[in-house]
CSV table of C-alpha atoms (C1' of nucleotides) in Angstrom, one decimal:
chain,number,residue,atom,x,y,z
A,63,UNK,CA,39.6,-20.4,-30.4
A,64,UNK,CA,41.8,-17.3,-30.8
A,65,UNK,CA,44.8,-17.5,-28.5
A,66,UNK,CA,46.3,-14.1,-28.2
A,67,UNK,CA,49.6,-15.3,-27.0
A,68,UNK,CA,53.2,-15.4,-28.0
A,69,UNK,CA,53.9,-19.0,-27.7
A,70,UNK,CA,57.3,-20.6,-27.5
A,71,UNK,CA,58.3,-23.8,-29.2
A,72,UNK,CA,57.1,-26.6,-26.9
A,73,UNK,CA,59.4,-29.1,-25.5
A,74,UNK,CA,58.6,-32.6,-26.8
A,75,UNK,CA,58.7,-35.9,-24.9
A,76,UNK,CA,56.8,-39.1,-24.4
A,77,UNK,CA,57.0,-39.4,-20.6
A,78,UNK,CA,54.2,-38.1,-18.4
A,79,UNK,CA,51.0,-38.5,-20.4
A,80,UNK,CA,48.3,-35.9,-19.7
A,81,UNK,CA,44.6,-36.6,-19.5
A,82,UNK,CA,44.3,-35.5,-23.1
A,83,UNK,CA,47.2,-37.6,-24.2
A,84,UNK,CA,49.6,-34.8,-25.0
A,85,UNK,CA,53.1,-34.3,-23.7
A,86,UNK,CA,53.2,-33.7,-19.9
A,87,UNK,CA,56.7,-32.5,-19.3
A,88,UNK,CA,55.4,-29.4,-17.6
A,89,UNK,CA,53.3,-31.6,-15.2
A,90,UNK,CA,56.3,-33.9,-14.6
A,91,UNK,CA,58.7,-31.1,-13.8
A,92,UNK,CA,56.1,-29.4,-11.6
A,93,UNK,CA,55.3,-32.6,-9.6
A,94,UNK,CA,59.0,-33.3,-9.0
A,95,UNK,CA,59.4,-29.8,-7.7
A,96,UNK,CA,56.2,-30.2,-5.5
A,97,UNK,CA,57.6,-33.4,-4.0
A,98,UNK,CA,60.6,-31.5,-2.8
A,99,UNK,CA,59.2,-28.1,-2.0
A,100,UNK,CA,55.5,-28.3,-1.3
A,101,UNK,CA,54.1,-26.3,1.6
A,102,UNK,CA,53.1,-28.1,4.7
A,103,UNK,CA,49.5,-27.0,5.4
A,104,UNK,CA,47.0,-28.1,8.1
A,105,UNK,CA,44.5,-29.4,5.5
A,106,UNK,CA,46.9,-31.0,3.1
A,107,UNK,CA,48.0,-34.6,2.7
A,108,UNK,CA,51.6,-34.5,1.7
A,109,UNK,CA,52.8,-36.6,-1.3
A,110,UNK,CA,54.6,-39.1,0.9
A,111,UNK,CA,51.5,-39.7,2.9
A,112,UNK,CA,49.5,-40.1,-0.3
A,113,UNK,CA,52.0,-42.7,-1.4
A,114,UNK,CA,51.5,-44.6,1.8
A,115,UNK,CA,47.8,-44.8,1.0
A,116,UNK,CA,46.5,-42.1,3.2
A,117,UNK,CA,43.4,-40.5,1.6
A,118,UNK,CA,42.2,-36.9,1.9
A,119,UNK,CA,39.0,-36.3,3.9
A,120,UNK,CA,36.6,-34.6,1.5
A,121,UNK,CA,35.0,-32.7,4.4
A,122,UNK,CA,38.4,-31.1,5.3
A,123,UNK,CA,39.2,-30.4,1.6
A,124,UNK,CA,35.8,-28.7,1.1
A,125,UNK,CA,36.1,-26.7,4.3
A,126,UNK,CA,39.6,-25.5,3.5
A,127,UNK,CA,38.7,-24.6,-0.1
A,128,UNK,CA,35.7,-22.5,0.9
A,129,UNK,CA,37.8,-20.7,3.6
A,130,UNK,CA,40.5,-20.1,1.0
A,131,UNK,CA,38.2,-18.3,-1.5
A,132,UNK,CA,39.8,-14.9,-1.9
A,133,UNK,CA,41.6,-15.4,1.4
A,134,UNK,CA,45.2,-15.9,2.2
A,135,UNK,CA,46.6,-19.1,3.6
A,136,UNK,CA,47.9,-17.4,6.7
A,137,UNK,CA,44.5,-16.0,7.5
A,138,UNK,CA,42.8,-19.3,7.1
A,139,UNK,CA,45.0,-21.5,9.2
A,140,UNK,CA,43.7,-20.6,12.7
A,141,UNK,CA,40.1,-20.6,11.5
A,142,UNK,CA,40.5,-24.0,9.9
A,143,UNK,CA,42.0,-25.5,13.1
A,144,UNK,CA,39.2,-24.0,15.2
A,145,UNK,CA,36.5,-25.3,12.8
A,146,UNK,CA,37.7,-28.9,12.6
A,147,UNK,CA,38.2,-28.9,16.4
A,148,UNK,CA,34.7,-27.7,17.0
A,149,UNK,CA,33.1,-29.6,14.0
A,150,UNK,CA,35.2,-32.7,13.2
A,151,UNK,CA,32.9,-33.9,10.4
A,152,UNK,CA,30.0,-32.9,8.2
A,153,UNK,CA,27.3,-34.2,10.6
A,154,UNK,CA,28.7,-32.2,13.5
A,155,UNK,CA,28.6,-29.0,11.4
A,156,UNK,CA,25.1,-29.8,10.1
A,157,UNK,CA,23.9,-30.3,13.7
A,158,UNK,CA,24.9,-26.8,14.9
A,159,UNK,CA,22.8,-23.7,14.4
A,160,UNK,CA,23.8,-21.2,11.7
A,161,UNK,CA,24.4,-18.6,14.4
A,162,UNK,CA,27.2,-20.6,15.9
A,163,UNK,CA,28.8,-20.9,12.4
A,164,UNK,CA,28.6,-17.1,11.9
A,165,UNK,CA,30.2,-16.5,15.2
A,166,UNK,CA,33.1,-18.9,14.4
A,167,UNK,CA,33.5,-17.2,11.0
A,168,UNK,CA,33.5,-13.7,12.3
A,169,UNK,CA,36.6,-11.8,11.1
A,170,UNK,CA,37.3,-14.0,8.1
A,171,UNK,CA,35.1,-11.9,5.7
A,172,UNK,CA,32.8,-12.7,2.8
A,173,UNK,CA,30.1,-13.9,5.2
A,174,UNK,CA,27.9,-15.4,2.6
A,175,UNK,CA,30.5,-18.2,2.6
A,176,UNK,CA,29.6,-19.1,6.1
A,177,UNK,CA,25.9,-19.2,5.4
A,178,UNK,CA,26.5,-21.3,2.2
A,179,UNK,CA,28.8,-23.5,4.2
A,180,UNK,CA,26.1,-24.4,6.7
A,181,UNK,CA,23.5,-24.8,3.9
A,182,UNK,CA,25.9,-27.1,2.1
A,183,UNK,CA,26.6,-29.2,5.2
A,184,UNK,CA,22.8,-29.6,5.8
A,185,UNK,CA,22.3,-30.7,2.2
A,186,UNK,CA,25.1,-33.2,2.2
A,187,UNK,CA,24.3,-34.6,5.7
A,188,UNK,CA,20.7,-35.1,4.6
A,189,UNK,CA,21.8,-37.0,1.6
A,190,UNK,CA,23.8,-39.5,3.6
A,191,UNK,CA,26.9,-37.5,4.7
A,192,UNK,CA,29.0,-38.0,1.6
A,193,UNK,CA,30.0,-35.4,-0.9
A,194,UNK,CA,29.4,-35.9,-4.6
A,195,UNK,CA,32.6,-37.3,-6.3
A,196,UNK,CA,32.1,-35.5,-9.6
A,197,UNK,CA,32.7,-31.9,-10.6
A,198,UNK,CA,29.1,-31.5,-11.9
A,199,UNK,CA,27.7,-33.0,-8.7
A,200,UNK,CA,29.8,-30.7,-6.5
A,201,UNK,CA,29.0,-27.7,-8.6
A,202,UNK,CA,25.3,-28.0,-7.6
A,203,UNK,CA,26.1,-27.4,-3.9
A,204,UNK,CA,25.7,-23.9,-2.4
A,205,UNK,CA,29.0,-22.0,-2.2
A,206,UNK,CA,30.8,-24.3,-4.6
A,207,UNK,CA,31.6,-22.7,-7.9
A,208,UNK,CA,33.8,-23.8,-10.8
A,209,UNK,CA,37.1,-23.5,-9.0
A,210,UNK,CA,36.0,-25.2,-5.7
A,211,UNK,CA,34.2,-28.0,-7.6
A,212,UNK,CA,37.4,-28.7,-9.6
A,213,UNK,CA,39.6,-28.5,-6.6
A,214,UNK,CA,37.6,-30.9,-4.5
A,215,UNK,CA,37.3,-33.3,-7.4
A,216,UNK,CA,41.0,-33.3,-8.0
A,217,UNK,CA,42.3,-33.2,-4.5
A,218,UNK,CA,39.7,-35.4,-2.7
A,219,UNK,CA,38.6,-37.7,-5.5
A,220,UNK,CA,41.7,-37.9,-7.7
A,221,UNK,CA,40.0,-36.7,-10.8
A,222,UNK,CA,41.8,-34.8,-13.7
A,223,UNK,CA,39.9,-31.6,-13.2
A,224,UNK,CA,41.2,-28.2,-14.5
A,225,UNK,CA,41.7,-26.2,-11.3
A,226,UNK,CA,42.0,-22.5,-12.1
A,227,UNK,CA,42.4,-19.9,-9.4
A,228,UNK,CA,44.3,-16.7,-9.2
A,229,UNK,CA,47.6,-18.4,-8.8
A,230,UNK,CA,47.1,-20.6,-11.9
A,231,UNK,CA,45.9,-17.6,-13.9
A,232,UNK,CA,49.1,-15.8,-13.1
A,233,UNK,CA,51.4,-18.9,-13.8
A,234,UNK,CA,49.7,-19.7,-17.1
A,235,UNK,CA,49.6,-16.1,-18.3
A,236,UNK,CA,53.4,-15.9,-17.8
A,237,UNK,CA,54.1,-19.3,-19.3
A,238,UNK,CA,52.5,-18.2,-22.5
A,239,UNK,CA,52.9,-14.4,-22.2
A,240,UNK,CA,49.2,-13.9,-22.6
A,241,UNK,CA,48.7,-10.2,-23.4
A,242,UNK,CA,44.9,-10.3,-23.4
A,243,UNK,CA,43.4,-8.8,-20.3
A,244,UNK,CA,42.6,-11.4,-17.7
A,245,UNK,CA,38.8,-10.9,-17.8
A,246,UNK,CA,38.9,-11.9,-21.5
A,247,UNK,CA,41.6,-14.6,-21.2
A,248,UNK,CA,40.0,-16.9,-18.6
A,249,UNK,CA,38.6,-19.2,-21.2
A,250,UNK,CA,41.9,-19.6,-23.0
A,251,UNK,CA,43.7,-20.1,-19.7
A,252,UNK,CA,41.3,-22.9,-18.8
A,253,UNK,CA,42.1,-24.6,-22.1
A,254,UNK,CA,45.8,-24.5,-21.4
A,255,UNK,CA,45.3,-26.0,-18.0
A,256,UNK,CA,43.1,-28.8,-19.3
A,257,UNK,CA,45.9,-29.7,-21.6
A,258,UNK,CA,48.5,-29.7,-18.8
A,259,UNK,CA,46.5,-31.8,-16.2
A,260,UNK,CA,48.2,-35.2,-15.8
A,261,UNK,CA,46.2,-38.4,-15.7
A,262,UNK,CA,48.0,-39.4,-12.5
A,263,UNK,CA,48.2,-37.2,-9.3
A,264,UNK,CA,45.8,-34.5,-10.6
A,265,UNK,CA,45.3,-33.3,-7.0
A,266,UNK,CA,49.0,-32.8,-6.4
A,267,UNK,CA,49.3,-31.1,-9.8
A,268,UNK,CA,46.6,-28.6,-8.8
A,269,UNK,CA,48.2,-27.9,-5.4
A,270,UNK,CA,51.6,-27.7,-7.1
A,271,UNK,CA,50.4,-25.0,-9.4
A,272,UNK,CA,49.1,-23.0,-6.5
A,273,UNK,CA,52.2,-23.5,-4.4
A,274,UNK,CA,54.3,-22.4,-7.4
A,275,UNK,CA,52.2,-19.2,-7.7
A,276,UNK,CA,52.3,-18.6,-4.0
A,277,UNK,CA,56.1,-19.1,-3.4
A,278,UNK,CA,57.9,-18.7,-6.8
A,279,UNK,CA,55.6,-17.2,-9.4
A,280,UNK,CA,54.5,-14.4,-7.1
A,281,UNK,CA,52.6,-11.3,-8.2
A,282,UNK,CA,55.6,-9.1,-7.6
A,283,UNK,CA,59.3,-9.9,-7.9
A,284,UNK,CA,58.8,-13.5,-9.0
A,285,UNK,CA,61.8,-15.8,-8.2
A,286,UNK,CA,62.2,-17.0,-11.8
A,287,UNK,CA,65.7,-18.4,-11.2
A,288,UNK,CA,64.2,-20.9,-8.7
A,289,UNK,CA,61.3,-21.9,-11.0
A,290,UNK,CA,61.0,-25.5,-12.1
A,291,UNK,CA,59.3,-24.3,-15.3
A,292,UNK,CA,61.8,-21.6,-16.3
A,293,UNK,CA,62.7,-23.7,-19.4
A,294,UNK,CA,59.0,-23.7,-20.4
A,295,UNK,CA,58.2,-20.1,-19.6
A,296,UNK,CA,57.7,-17.5,-22.4
A,297,UNK,CA,57.8,-14.5,-20.1
A,298,UNK,CA,61.1,-15.3,-18.5
A,299,UNK,CA,62.9,-14.8,-21.8
A,300,UNK,CA,62.1,-11.1,-22.0
A,301,UNK,CA,62.6,-10.8,-18.3
A,302,UNK,CA,59.2,-9.1,-17.7
A,303,UNK,CA,57.2,-11.9,-16.0
A,304,UNK,CA,56.0,-9.3,-13.6
A,305,UNK,CA,53.9,-7.6,-16.2
A,306,UNK,CA,51.6,-10.6,-16.4
A,307,UNK,CA,48.8,-11.2,-16.0
A,308,UNK,CA,47.5,-8.1,-17.8
A,309,UNK,CA,44.5,-6.5,-15.9
A,310,UNK,CA,42.0,-3.8,-16.9
A,311,UNK,CA,42.3,-0.6,-14.9
A,312,UNK,CA,39.8,-0.4,-12.1
A,313,UNK,CA,37.6,2.4,-11.1
A,314,UNK,CA,37.9,4.6,-8.0
A,315,UNK,CA,36.5,3.6,-4.7
A,316,UNK,CA,33.7,5.9,-3.4
A,317,UNK,CA,33.6,7.1,0.2
A,318,UNK,CA,30.5,6.6,2.4
A,319,UNK,CA,29.8,8.1,5.8
A,320,UNK,CA,27.5,7.4,8.7
A,321,UNK,CA,27.3,7.3,12.5
A,322,UNK,CA,27.4,4.4,14.9
A,323,UNK,CA,25.9,4.3,18.4
A,324,UNK,CA,27.4,2.3,21.3
A,325,UNK,CA,24.8,2.1,24.2
A,326,UNK,CA,26.4,0.9,27.4
A,327,UNK,CA,24.4,-0.4,30.3
A,328,UNK,CA,25.5,-0.1,34.0
A,329,UNK,CA,26.8,-3.7,34.0
A,330,UNK,CA,28.9,-3.1,30.9
A,331,UNK,CA,26.5,-4.8,28.5
A,332,UNK,CA,26.2,-3.1,25.0
A,333,UNK,CA,23.2,-2.9,22.7
A,334,UNK,CA,23.4,-4.9,19.5
A,335,UNK,CA,21.2,-6.0,16.6
A,336,UNK,CA,21.4,-8.6,13.8
A,337,UNK,CA,21.7,-7.6,10.2
A,338,UNK,CA,19.5,-9.2,7.5
A,339,UNK,CA,20.7,-12.4,5.9
A,340,UNK,CA,21.5,-11.0,2.5
A,341,UNK,CA,23.8,-8.2,1.3
A,342,UNK,CA,26.7,-6.6,3.0
A,343,UNK,CA,27.7,-8.3,6.3
A,344,UNK,CA,24.6,-10.4,5.9
A,345,UNK,CA,23.7,-12.4,9.0
A,346,UNK,CA,26.3,-10.7,11.1
A,347,UNK,CA,25.8,-8.6,14.3
A,348,UNK,CA,26.2,-4.8,14.6
A,349,UNK,CA,25.7,-1.9,16.8
A,350,UNK,CA,22.9,0.5,15.7
A,351,UNK,CA,24.1,2.8,12.9
A,352,UNK,CA,22.6,5.3,10.6
A,353,UNK,CA,22.5,4.5,6.9
A,354,UNK,CA,25.8,4.7,5.1
A,355,UNK,CA,25.4,7.4,2.5
A,356,UNK,CA,27.6,8.6,-0.2
A,357,UNK,CA,27.1,12.2,0.9
A,358,UNK,CA,30.2,14.1,2.2
A,359,UNK,CA,28.3,17.0,3.7
A,360,UNK,CA,28.4,18.0,7.4
A,361,UNK,CA,29.1,15.4,10.0
A,362,UNK,CA,26.5,13.1,11.4
A,363,UNK,CA,25.0,13.9,14.8
A,364,UNK,CA,23.4,12.3,17.8
A,365,UNK,CA,20.0,13.2,16.4
A,366,UNK,CA,20.1,10.1,14.3
A,367,UNK,CA,20.4,7.8,17.3
A,368,UNK,CA,18.0,4.8,17.5
A,369,UNK,CA,16.6,6.3,20.8
A,370,UNK,CA,17.2,9.4,22.9
A,371,UNK,CA,20.1,9.4,25.2
A,372,UNK,CA,23.1,11.4,26.4
A,373,UNK,CA,25.1,10.7,23.3
A,374,UNK,CA,28.7,11.8,23.4
A,375,UNK,CA,31.3,11.7,20.6
A,376,UNK,CA,33.6,8.7,21.0
A,377,UNK,CA,35.9,9.1,18.0
A,378,UNK,CA,35.8,8.1,14.4
A,379,UNK,CA,36.8,4.9,12.6
A,380,UNK,CA,37.6,4.1,9.0
A,381,UNK,CA,37.2,0.8,7.2
A,382,UNK,CA,37.7,-0.2,3.6
A,383,UNK,CA,35.4,-2.7,1.8
A,384,UNK,CA,35.9,-4.2,-1.6
A,385,UNK,CA,34.0,-1.5,-3.5
A,386,UNK,CA,33.8,1.5,-1.1
A,387,UNK,CA,35.4,3.1,1.9
A,388,UNK,CA,33.5,3.9,5.1
A,389,UNK,CA,33.9,6.5,7.8
A,390,UNK,CA,31.8,6.2,10.9
A,391,UNK,CA,31.4,8.8,13.7
A,392,UNK,CA,31.1,6.9,16.9
A,393,UNK,CA,28.8,8.0,19.7
A,394,UNK,CA,28.5,6.5,23.2
A,395,UNK,CA,25.9,6.8,25.9
A,396,UNK,CA,25.2,5.2,29.3
A,397,UNK,CA,21.7,4.0,29.5
A,398,UNK,CA,19.5,1.4,31.2
A,399,UNK,CA,16.6,1.4,28.8
A,400,UNK,CA,15.0,-1.8,27.7
A,401,UNK,CA,16.3,-3.1,24.4
A,402,UNK,CA,14.2,-1.7,21.5
A,403,UNK,CA,12.5,-4.1,19.1
A,404,UNK,CA,15.1,-6.1,17.1
A,405,UNK,CA,17.9,-5.2,19.5
A,406,UNK,CA,19.4,-7.1,22.4
A,407,UNK,CA,21.8,-6.5,25.3
A,408,UNK,CA,25.1,-8.4,25.0
A,409,UNK,CA,26.9,-8.9,28.3
A,410,UNK,CA,30.5,-7.8,28.6
A,411,UNK,CA,32.0,-11.3,28.6
A,412,UNK,CA,29.9,-12.3,25.6
A,413,UNK,CA,30.9,-9.5,23.3
A,414,UNK,CA,34.2,-11.2,22.1
A,415,UNK,CA,32.2,-14.2,21.0
A,416,UNK,CA,29.5,-12.3,19.1
A,417,UNK,CA,29.3,-12.5,15.3
A,418,UNK,CA,30.9,-9.1,14.9
A,419,UNK,CA,32.6,-8.2,11.7
A,420,UNK,CA,35.8,-6.3,11.9
A,421,UNK,CA,34.3,-2.9,11.2
A,422,UNK,CA,32.0,-3.3,14.2
A,423,UNK,CA,34.8,-4.4,16.4
A,424,UNK,CA,36.6,-1.1,15.4
A,425,UNK,CA,33.4,0.8,16.4
A,426,UNK,CA,33.1,-0.8,19.8
A,427,UNK,CA,36.8,-0.5,20.5
A,428,UNK,CA,36.6,3.2,19.8
A,429,UNK,CA,33.9,3.6,22.5
A,430,UNK,CA,35.1,0.9,24.9
A,431,UNK,CA,38.8,-0.1,24.5
A,432,UNK,CA,39.3,-3.8,25.0
A,433,UNK,CA,35.7,-4.7,25.0
A,434,UNK,CA,35.9,-7.1,22.0
A,435,UNK,CA,39.0,-8.8,23.1
A,436,UNK,CA,39.0,-12.0,25.2
A,437,UNK,CA,40.0,-11.3,28.8
A,438,UNK,CA,43.2,-12.7,30.0
A,439,UNK,CA,43.1,-15.3,32.8
A,440,UNK,CA,45.7,-14.5,35.5
B,245,DA,C1',30.1,-8.9,-18.5
B,246,DA,C1',29.8,-6.2,-14.6
B,247,DG,C1',28.8,-5.5,-9.7
B,248,DT,C1',28.6,-7.1,-5.0
B,249,DC,C1',30.8,-9.1,-1.2
B,250,DG,C1',35.8,-8.6,3.9
B,251,DG,C1',39.9,-8.4,5.6
B,252,DG,C1',44.7,-8.5,5.9
B,253,DG,C1',49.6,-8.5,4.3
B,254,DC,C1',52.9,-6.5,1.6
B,255,DA,C1',56.0,-3.2,-1.2
C,57,DT,C1',48.0,3.9,-0.7
C,58,DG,C1',47.2,0.3,-4.0
C,59,DC,C1',47.3,-4.5,-5.2
C,60,DC,C1',46.1,-9.2,-4.5
C,61,DC,C1',44.6,-13.2,-2.3
C,62,DA,C1',43.0,-21.6,-3.4
C,63,DG,C1',35.9,-17.0,-6.0
C,64,DA,C1',30.7,-17.3,-5.6
C,65,DC,C1',26.7,-15.3,-6.7
C,66,DT,C1',23.4,-11.9,-8.7
C,67,DT,C1',21.7,-9.0,-12.3
DNA sequence: AAGTCGGGGCA
DNA sequence: TGCCCAGACTT
């Protein structure tokens, strides 16, 4: 294995044995810092609770880890609370229809996660309601990849798994000043983490690495002077921790355009339809739209509407996805036609609870301000 | 190995 | 505006 790094002489010591038997001073320092400075999170069992014998609930660990995939802690909190309130355990989640899960997930993004979450719940419930307690077993389940399998194994089942997420990649790439682009360095980073994982408290070690990355070893302006690993860190010496991790330059984001049509009935209902289960916004609900093409020619018109009507321009909205930007011209019409095949009328007070992704809420808000928001009770 | 897949917070 | 976030899955 070629490690393209500028390593620093490693501190030696016998305390804190790692799973591989090597020195674990980094783990010891990190765990001590975690005991004093860990974040208090809704899905987390704090060190003092663990010491009292309280065990993590694998269901809650799994649910939080799936929600946290490429999603910030702050964005997840309210969704996590709503989910465990509505579905306290795996059997409750398995007993609910997928459509209800999609509605509860609306706004959180990456909607294949919600579909896989439900599929995973069904599978686990059918097999007795208990999650596998090994990385390999967890990895077989839908929506659980290398990271999530390791995280659940470490946090819920106390196994010395190498948990590598974006935080860990950043921390390790700075610890060892890894100049190799991240896409090529992942294998080496995993090896480093495997050597650091302690035999005891592997779950706290994993969470400590992530807390460190989130609060101290941040992407920009890291607070190196407060870091418990500053004595171990290669990047801090040259004072350029912020240049790590090294990433390859990314391509430009194309622009796509289209039109969206908000049909409003006399009683305030609007016409919706459900997208296919796969692909962009899979399984979510939308208003009728034209295709989203890459062409930047003349604007779209009412001629592309799903059915004839007195379509009037109702503004334009923009939305940025991961790999393209979208501009939609919004048209609005009052109509009392029967819902065309594949469409349905959604009553005004049901619209806020529909499985509408954010881009579609923008479209509806452009045509009917306040329509997607829960009405206040006075 | 590269592309697809949301949305929001931050400098 | 660009970058990044407790990544998974497909091709």
